Amino acid sequence: MQTHPSKLFLIASFVLISYTAIAAEPVIVTVNGKPIKQSMLDFIIKDANEHGQKVDDNVKEVIISKLISSELLLQEATKAGIDKKPEYQMREELARRELLVSAYLQDYVKNHPVSESDTKAAYEKFK
């Protein structure tokens, strides 16, 4: 089988670009070799802001501290094999399902708003 240099270059370029994109994501801290990425912190802050909570530098430090603690505990739980136990796997699946259903319902409500007149009509109907 003959490999064309252009194919090798294309594959090598793709791998390099993929690696660069992954490596380029900022890491706020590394815990026992595992990175905690800026994107996770950003998500938590965005979620807090969307729920009306202000996140100042002190709160940000608390969030980072909790992320570090949870990463340490996650590593210990994994090392202990907790993630392989059937009870854990069932709870994980149930949590995943609930989270997905909740996200779907939130998305549905966001994309299908109820008008004030519909709300009043429903209120009058069930009053």
mmCIF file of C-alpha atoms in Angstrom:
data_model
loop_
_atom_site.group_PDB
_atom_site.id
_atom_site.type_symbol
_atom_site.label_atom_id
_atom_site.label_comp_id
_atom_site.label_asym_id
_atom_site.label_seq_id
_atom_site.Cartn_x
_atom_site.Cartn_y
_atom_site.Cartn_z
ATOM 1 C CA MET A 1 0.000 0.000 0.000
ATOM 2 C CA GLN A 2 1.420 3.336 -1.024
ATOM 3 C CA THR A 3 0.776 6.385 1.150
ATOM 4 C CA HIS A 4 0.733 9.751 -0.501
ATOM 5 C CA PRO A 5 2.697 12.508 1.213
ATOM 6 C CA SER A 6 -0.284 14.851 0.896
ATOM 7 C CA LYS A 7 -2.479 12.425 2.859
ATOM 8 C CA LEU A 8 0.156 12.128 5.566
ATOM 9 C CA PHE A 9 0.477 15.897 5.720
ATOM 10 C CA LEU A 10 -3.301 16.265 5.963
ATOM 11 C CA ILE A 11 -3.552 13.706 8.769
ATOM 12 C CA ALA A 12 -0.599 15.196 10.638
ATOM 13 C CA SER A 13 -2.081 18.681 10.288
ATOM 14 C CA PHE A 14 -5.446 17.523 11.605
ATOM 15 C CA VAL A 15 -3.841 15.817 14.602
ATOM 16 C CA LEU A 16 -1.723 18.881 15.334
ATOM 17 C CA ILE A 17 -4.694 21.244 15.038
ATOM 18 C CA SER A 18 -6.819 18.990 17.263
ATOM 19 C CA TYR A 19 -4.058 18.767 19.853
ATOM 20 C CA THR A 20 -3.511 22.521 19.750
ATOM 21 C CA ALA A 21 -7.229 23.188 20.223
ATOM 22 C CA ILE A 22 -7.344 20.841 23.191
ATOM 23 C CA ALA A 23 -4.120 22.149 24.676
ATOM 24 C CA ALA A 24 -5.155 25.756 24.095
ATOM 25 C CA GLU A 25 -8.104 25.547 26.498
ATOM 26 C CA PRO A 26 -6.984 27.386 29.623
ATOM 27 C CA VAL A 27 -6.524 25.365 32.786
ATOM 28 C CA ILE A 28 -7.119 27.106 36.107
ATOM 29 C CA VAL A 29 -5.487 24.412 38.227
ATOM 30 C CA THR A 30 -4.153 20.878 37.901
ATOM 31 C CA VAL A 31 -4.980 18.325 40.598
ATOM 32 C CA ASN A 32 -2.762 15.227 40.579
ATOM 33 C CA GLY A 33 -2.245 15.640 36.843
ATOM 34 C CA LYS A 34 -5.923 16.234 36.061
ATOM 35 C CA PRO A 35 -6.762 19.698 34.712
ATOM 36 C CA ILE A 36 -9.677 21.761 35.921
ATOM 37 C CA LYS A 37 -10.483 23.896 32.923
ATOM 38 C CA GLN A 38 -11.464 27.529 32.756
ATOM 39 C CA SER A 39 -14.581 26.518 30.826
ATOM 40 C CA MET A 40 -15.927 24.681 33.880
ATOM 41 C CA LEU A 41 -15.419 27.725 36.094
ATOM 42 C CA ASP A 42 -16.983 29.944 33.428
ATOM 43 C CA PHE A 43 -20.012 27.643 33.219
ATOM 44 C CA ILE A 44 -20.547 27.717 36.985
ATOM 45 C CA ILE A 45 -20.247 31.513 37.071
ATOM 46 C CA LYS A 46 -22.632 31.909 34.117
ATOM 47 C CA ASP A 47 -25.147 29.581 35.750
ATOM 48 C CA ALA A 48 -24.923 31.499 39.040
ATOM 49 C CA ASN A 49 -25.401 34.814 37.248
ATOM 50 C CA GLU A 50 -28.434 33.452 35.392
ATOM 51 C CA HIS A 51 -29.940 32.589 38.778
ATOM 52 C CA GLY A 52 -29.382 36.117 40.076
ATOM 53 C CA GLN A 53 -26.248 35.413 42.085
ATOM 54 C CA LYS A 54 -23.322 37.797 41.886
ATOM 55 C CA VAL A 55 -19.906 36.171 41.645
ATOM 56 C CA ASP A 56 -17.088 38.359 42.924
ATOM 57 C CA ASP A 57 -13.435 37.362 43.339
ATOM 58 C CA ASN A 58 -14.059 35.874 46.802
ATOM 59 C CA VAL A 59 -16.878 33.691 45.511
ATOM 60 C CA LYS A 60 -14.741 32.701 42.536
ATOM 61 C CA GLU A 61 -12.005 31.514 44.924
ATOM 62 C CA VAL A 62 -14.573 29.476 46.876
ATOM 63 C CA ILE A 63 -15.783 27.883 43.635
ATOM 64 C CA ILE A 64 -12.215 26.991 42.641
ATOM 65 C CA SER A 65 -11.569 25.549 46.101
ATOM 66 C CA LYS A 66 -14.698 23.399 45.835
ATOM 67 C CA LEU A 67 -13.688 22.250 42.347
ATOM 68 C CA ILE A 68 -10.307 21.179 43.729
ATOM 69 C CA SER A 69 -11.908 19.351 46.668
ATOM 70 C CA SER A 70 -14.402 17.598 44.438
ATOM 71 C CA GLU A 71 -11.641 16.584 42.009
ATOM 72 C CA LEU A 72 -9.629 15.078 44.861
ATOM 73 C CA LEU A 73 -12.680 13.155 46.071
ATOM 74 C CA LEU A 74 -13.534 12.118 42.512
ATOM 75 C CA GLN A 75 -10.048 10.679 42.090
ATOM 76 C CA GLU A 76 -10.312 8.781 45.393
ATOM 77 C CA ALA A 77 -13.764 7.432 44.517
ATOM 78 C CA THR A 78 -12.507 6.280 41.127
ATOM 79 C CA LYS A 79 -9.434 4.710 42.707
ATOM 80 C CA ALA A 80 -11.723 2.852 45.140
ATOM 81 C CA GLY A 81 -13.786 1.527 42.218
ATOM 82 C CA ILE A 82 -17.006 3.233 43.285
ATOM 83 C CA ASP A 83 -17.764 4.092 39.650
ATOM 84 C CA LYS A 84 -17.784 0.363 38.775
ATOM 85 C CA LYS A 85 -20.409 -0.623 41.350
ATOM 86 C CA PRO A 86 -23.865 -1.430 39.935
ATOM 87 C CA GLU A 87 -25.625 0.803 42.489
ATOM 88 C CA TYR A 88 -23.496 3.773 41.469
ATOM 89 C CA GLN A 89 -23.999 3.090 37.774
ATOM 90 C CA MET A 90 -27.780 2.969 38.268
ATOM 91 C CA ARG A 91 -27.757 6.266 40.203
ATOM 92 C CA GLU A 92 -25.569 7.826 37.517
ATOM 93 C CA GLU A 93 -27.994 6.722 34.804
ATOM 94 C CA LEU A 94 -31.000 8.030 36.742
ATOM 95 C CA ALA A 95 -29.264 11.380 37.347
ATOM 96 C CA ARG A 96 -28.327 11.607 33.654
ATOM 97 C CA ARG A 97 -31.926 10.934 32.631
ATOM 98 C CA GLU A 98 -33.335 13.510 35.059
ATOM 99 C CA LEU A 99 -30.808 16.106 33.929
ATOM 100 C CA LEU A 100 -31.594 15.510 30.263
ATOM 101 C CA VAL A 101 -35.362 15.669 30.840
ATOM 102 C CA SER A 102 -34.956 18.880 32.853
ATOM 103 C CA ALA A 103 -32.788 20.440 30.134
ATOM 104 C CA TYR A 104 -35.335 19.444 27.498
ATOM 105 C CA LEU A 105 -38.223 20.961 29.453
ATOM 106 C CA GLN A 106 -36.295 24.192 30.047
ATOM 107 C CA ASP A 107 -35.476 24.393 26.349
ATOM 108 C CA TYR A 108 -39.091 23.685 25.403
ATOM 109 C CA VAL A 109 -40.463 26.385 27.710
ATOM 110 C CA LYS A 110 -37.873 28.845 26.417
ATOM 111 C CA ASN A 111 -38.778 28.138 22.784
ATOM 112 C CA HIS A 112 -42.554 27.945 23.351
ATOM 113 C CA PRO A 113 -43.454 30.866 25.601
ATOM 114 C CA VAL A 114 -46.976 31.117 26.983
ATOM 115 C CA SER A 115 -48.710 34.394 26.270
ATOM 116 C CA GLU A 116 -50.338 36.459 28.985
ATOM 117 C CA SER A 117 -53.746 35.927 27.392
ATOM 118 C CA ASP A 118 -53.258 32.134 27.465
ATOM 119 C CA THR A 119 -52.254 32.353 31.115
ATOM 120 C CA LYS A 120 -55.340 34.423 31.972
ATOM 121 C CA ALA A 121 -57.599 32.057 30.032
ATOM 122 C CA ALA A 122 -56.204 29.035 31.868
ATOM 123 C CA TYR A 123 -56.591 30.831 35.197
ATOM 124 C CA GLU A 124 -60.211 31.699 34.462
ATOM 125 C CA LYS A 125 -60.931 28.135 33.356
ATOM 126 C CA PHE A 126 -59.598 26.548 36.552
ATOM 127 C CA LYS A 127 -60.586 29.289 39.003
#
